[in-house]
mmCIF file of C-alpha atoms in Angstrom:
data_model
loop_
_atom_site.group_PDB
_atom_site.id
_atom_site.type_symbol
_atom_site.label_atom_id
_atom_site.label_comp_id
_atom_site.label_asym_id
_atom_site.label_seq_id
_atom_site.Cartn_x
_atom_site.Cartn_y
_atom_site.Cartn_z
ATOM 1 C CA THR A 1 -15.453 -23.717 -11.021
ATOM 2 C CA HIS A 2 -12.669 -21.625 -9.798
ATOM 3 C CA LYS A 3 -11.274 -22.862 -6.401
ATOM 4 C CA PRO A 4 -9.451 -19.950 -5.568
ATOM 5 C CA LEU A 5 -6.490 -21.172 -2.896
ATOM 6 C CA PRO A 6 -5.185 -18.963 -0.093
ATOM 7 C CA VAL A 7 -2.404 -16.792 -1.160
ATOM 8 C CA ALA A 8 -2.723 -13.573 0.307
ATOM 9 C CA MET A 9 -0.327 -13.926 3.220
ATOM 10 C CA PHE A 10 2.137 -16.105 1.577
ATOM 11 C CA MET A 11 2.269 -12.435 -0.845
ATOM 12 C CA ALA A 12 2.361 -10.309 1.904
ATOM 13 C CA MET A 13 5.014 -11.730 3.936
ATOM 14 C CA SER A 14 7.549 -12.158 0.494
ATOM 15 C CA LEU A 15 6.589 -8.341 0.099
ATOM 16 C CA MET A 16 8.122 -7.801 3.368
ATOM 17 C CA TRP A 17 10.653 -10.505 2.863
ATOM 18 C CA MET A 18 11.717 -7.809 -0.569
ATOM 19 C CA ALA A 19 11.450 -4.638 1.584
ATOM 20 C CA ASP A 20 13.231 -6.452 3.994
ATOM 21 C CA THR A 21 16.386 -7.265 1.481
ATOM 22 C CA LEU A 22 16.292 -3.735 0.422
ATOM 23 C CA ARG A 23 16.441 -2.033 4.165
ATOM 24 C CA ALA A 24 19.208 -4.628 4.317
ATOM 25 C CA ASN A 25 21.489 -3.804 1.412
ATOM 26 C CA GLU A 26 21.196 -0.011 3.054
ATOM 27 C CA ARG A 27 22.770 -1.609 5.634
ATOM 28 C CA GLY A 28 25.368 -2.495 4.278
ATOM 29 C CA GLU A 29 23.945 -6.379 4.716
ATOM 30 C CA ALA A 30 22.713 -7.092 1.611
ATOM 31 C CA SER A 31 24.343 -7.057 -1.907
ATOM 32 C CA GLY A 32 22.691 -5.386 -5.347
ATOM 33 C CA SER A 33 22.439 -8.325 -7.180
ATOM 34 C CA ASP A 34 20.494 -9.923 -3.792
ATOM 35 C CA VAL A 35 18.114 -6.942 -3.651
ATOM 36 C CA ARG A 36 17.485 -7.885 -7.519
ATOM 37 C CA ARG A 37 17.235 -11.419 -6.543
ATOM 38 C CA ALA A 38 14.582 -10.662 -4.508
ATOM 39 C CA VAL A 39 12.377 -8.328 -6.400
ATOM 40 C CA ALA A 40 12.615 -10.938 -9.803
ATOM 41 C CA SER A 41 11.600 -13.885 -7.037
ATOM 42 C CA VAL A 42 8.918 -12.016 -5.695
ATOM 43 C CA ILE A 43 7.883 -10.520 -9.241
ATOM 44 C CA ALA A 44 8.593 -14.389 -11.060
ATOM 45 C CA MET A 45 5.503 -15.619 -8.289
ATOM 46 C CA LEU A 46 3.341 -13.199 -8.385
ATOM 47 C CA ILE A 47 1.972 -14.761 -11.769
ATOM 48 C CA PRO A 48 0.919 -18.111 -10.586
ATOM 49 C CA ALA A 49 0.458 -16.605 -7.339
ATOM 50 C CA SER A 50 -2.442 -14.725 -8.812
ATOM 51 C CA LEU A 51 -3.049 -16.821 -11.562
ATOM 52 C CA LEU A 52 -3.948 -19.403 -8.377
ATOM 53 C CA GLY A 53 -5.349 -17.757 -5.239
ATOM 54 C CA TYR A 54 -7.832 -14.729 -7.299
ATOM 55 C CA GLY A 55 -8.800 -17.028 -10.463
ATOM 56 C CA ASP A 56 -10.541 -14.875 -13.132
ATOM 57 C CA GLU A 57 -9.487 -11.559 -11.013
ATOM 58 C CA GLY A 58 -5.505 -12.743 -11.239
ATOM 59 C CA PRO A 59 -4.863 -10.488 -14.396
ATOM 60 C CA ARG A 60 -6.345 -7.312 -12.432
ATOM 61 C CA TYR A 61 -4.321 -8.487 -8.940
ATOM 62 C CA ILE A 62 -0.725 -8.743 -11.426
ATOM 63 C CA THR A 63 -1.657 -5.952 -12.584
ATOM 64 C CA THR A 64 -1.579 -4.073 -9.496
ATOM 65 C CA TYR A 65 0.746 -5.700 -7.480
ATOM 66 C CA LEU A 66 3.576 -4.904 -10.537
ATOM 67 C CA LEU A 67 2.469 -1.262 -10.379
ATOM 68 C CA ALA A 68 2.677 -1.857 -6.446
ATOM 69 C CA ILE A 69 6.160 -3.040 -6.504
ATOM 70 C CA GLY A 70 7.499 -0.191 -9.253
ATOM 71 C CA VAL A 71 6.566 2.827 -7.435
ATOM 72 C CA PHE A 72 7.859 1.917 -3.766
ATOM 73 C CA VAL A 73 11.608 0.532 -5.811
ATOM 74 C CA ALA A 74 11.774 3.219 -7.746
ATOM 75 C CA CYS A 75 11.232 5.227 -4.582
ATOM 76 C CA TRP A 76 13.730 4.019 -2.899
ATOM 77 C CA ALA A 77 15.850 3.672 -5.436
ATOM 78 C CA LYS A 78 14.893 7.961 -5.448
ATOM 79 C CA ARG A 79 14.751 8.142 -1.834
ATOM 80 C CA ALA A 80 18.063 10.206 -1.687
ATOM 81 C CA ALA A 81 16.363 12.771 -3.753
ATOM 82 C CA PHE A 82 12.818 12.690 -1.868
ATOM 83 C CA GLU A 83 15.351 12.741 1.149
ATOM 84 C CA LYS A 84 16.718 16.507 -0.603
ATOM 85 C CA SER A 85 13.355 17.744 -1.344
ATOM 86 C CA ASN A 86 10.983 19.393 0.874
ATOM 87 C CA LYS A 87 8.048 19.059 -1.335
ATOM 88 C CA ALA A 88 8.545 15.590 -1.938
ATOM 89 C CA MET A 89 8.767 15.013 2.038
ATOM 90 C CA ARG A 90 5.566 16.900 2.801
ATOM 91 C CA ALA A 91 3.898 14.628 0.071
ATOM 92 C CA LEU A 92 5.138 11.402 1.390
ATOM 93 C CA GLY A 93 4.613 12.267 5.143
ATOM 94 C CA TRP A 94 0.172 13.477 4.480
ATOM 95 C CA LEU A 95 0.577 10.314 2.611
ATOM 96 C CA GLY A 96 2.021 8.393 5.356
ATOM 97 C CA ASP A 97 -0.261 9.943 7.786
ATOM 98 C CA TRP A 98 -3.475 9.130 5.183
ATOM 99 C CA SER A 99 -1.931 5.669 5.337
ATOM 100 C CA TYR A 100 -4.117 4.651 7.751
ATOM 101 C CA GLY A 101 -7.538 5.637 7.106
ATOM 102 C CA ILE A 102 -6.651 4.520 3.512
ATOM 103 C CA TYR A 103 -6.310 1.010 4.771
ATOM 104 C CA LEU A 104 -9.770 1.185 6.982
ATOM 105 C CA MET A 105 -11.862 2.741 4.356
ATOM 106 C CA HIS A 106 -11.021 1.278 1.069
ATOM 107 C CA GLY A 107 -12.674 -1.596 1.170
ATOM 108 C CA THR A 108 -15.858 -0.510 3.089
ATOM 109 C CA LEU A 109 -15.365 2.182 0.066
ATOM 110 C CA GLN A 110 -15.264 -0.017 -2.595
ATOM 111 C CA ILE A 111 -19.189 -1.558 -1.523
ATOM 112 C CA LEU A 112 -20.710 1.919 -0.684
ATOM 113 C CA ILE A 113 -19.756 3.361 -3.610
ATOM 114 C CA ALA A 114 -16.768 1.304 -6.162
ATOM 115 C CA GLU A 115 -18.933 -1.757 -6.661
ATOM 116 C CA PRO A 116 -22.619 0.086 -6.960
ATOM 117 C CA LEU A 117 -21.113 2.240 -9.743
ATOM 118 C CA LYS A 118 -19.359 0.086 -11.585
ATOM 119 C CA GLU A 119 -22.144 -1.725 -12.310
ATOM 120 C CA GLN A 120 -24.440 0.709 -12.796
ATOM 121 C CA THR A 121 -22.281 2.748 -14.997
ATOM 122 C CA GLY A 122 -19.942 0.012 -16.479
ATOM 123 C CA ASN A 123 -17.502 2.630 -16.387
ATOM 124 C CA VAL A 124 -13.609 1.866 -14.147
ATOM 125 C CA TRP A 125 -12.498 5.435 -14.625
ATOM 126 C CA LEU A 126 -15.877 7.026 -13.679
ATOM 127 C CA THR A 127 -15.820 4.699 -10.785
ATOM 128 C CA THR A 128 -12.073 5.758 -9.671
ATOM 129 C CA LEU A 129 -12.308 9.419 -10.383
ATOM 130 C CA VAL A 130 -15.762 8.896 -8.253
ATOM 131 C CA THR A 131 -13.711 6.876 -5.700
ATOM 132 C CA LEU A 132 -10.204 7.907 -4.902
ATOM 133 C CA PRO A 133 -11.221 11.620 -3.979
ATOM 134 C CA THR A 134 -13.978 10.018 -1.305
ATOM 135 C CA LEU A 135 -10.914 7.527 -0.295
ATOM 136 C CA LEU A 136 -8.644 10.011 0.023
ATOM 137 C CA PHE A 137 -11.311 13.299 1.750
ATOM 138 C CA VAL A 138 -12.481 10.654 4.275
ATOM 139 C CA SER A 139 -9.168 8.870 5.085
ATOM 140 C CA TRP A 140 -7.797 12.746 5.837
ATOM 141 C CA MET A 141 -11.416 12.978 8.350
ATOM 142 C CA VAL A 142 -10.002 10.119 9.903
ATOM 143 C CA TYR A 143 -6.692 11.450 10.126
ATOM 144 C CA ARG A 144 -7.651 14.244 11.415
ATOM 145 C CA PHE A 145 -10.870 14.117 13.969
ATOM 146 C CA ILE A 146 -9.893 10.344 15.244
ATOM 147 C CA GLU A 147 -6.009 9.837 14.437
ATOM 148 C CA ALA A 148 -4.307 12.804 15.082
ATOM 149 C CA PRO A 149 -6.251 14.089 18.260
ATOM 150 C CA MET A 150 -6.156 9.773 19.854
ATOM 151 C CA ILE A 151 -1.822 10.469 18.708
ATOM 152 C CA ARG A 152 -2.542 14.023 21.439
ATOM 153 C CA ILE A 153 -3.779 12.079 23.479
ATOM 154 C CA GLY A 154 -1.688 8.591 23.858
ATOM 155 C CA LYS A 155 1.583 11.306 23.614
ATOM 156 C CA GLN A 156 -0.245 13.307 27.098
ATOM 157 C CA LEU A 157 -0.947 10.320 28.876
ATOM 158 C CA THR A 158 2.733 9.352 27.864
ATOM 159 C CA LYS A 159 4.846 12.380 29.042
ATOM 160 C CA ARG A 160 2.401 12.313 32.110
ATOM 161 C CA ILE A 161 3.123 8.572 33.498
ATOM 162 C CA ALA A 162 7.482 8.862 33.123
ATOM 163 C CA GLY A 163 6.646 11.723 35.217
#
């Protein structure tokens, strides 16, 4: 019987440390070797931490974390090209706008849609094909009808208070 270890906070803190090292490099406070060491350290600890913390689900977490780290580091390395591209900046802005809704709704949609559909069909790709667009749509709704209006109200209140 596998008793999972509580590794989520450790993983989150490790990823934040890695990202902070990247930012420190941008400010000239960390060298390229510091960045490589941070990325390599996070990847090296990722495998045992995921296997100890998530048991049979460990390989899935390892794959997901590696993919996320790869995308993050690649985007960071190419940030100047992104900043010059209006299309890329719009896409990244869109993702930023919707990210809170994605964060809020992904667990609920996993329980309501993904798990039952995967159990019923046994098809991970079909489950992803149905769940991901639904998540993006629901996240857009959260942004459009809840988050954006609240941001506007907050700005109005701030202006009123500031005089």
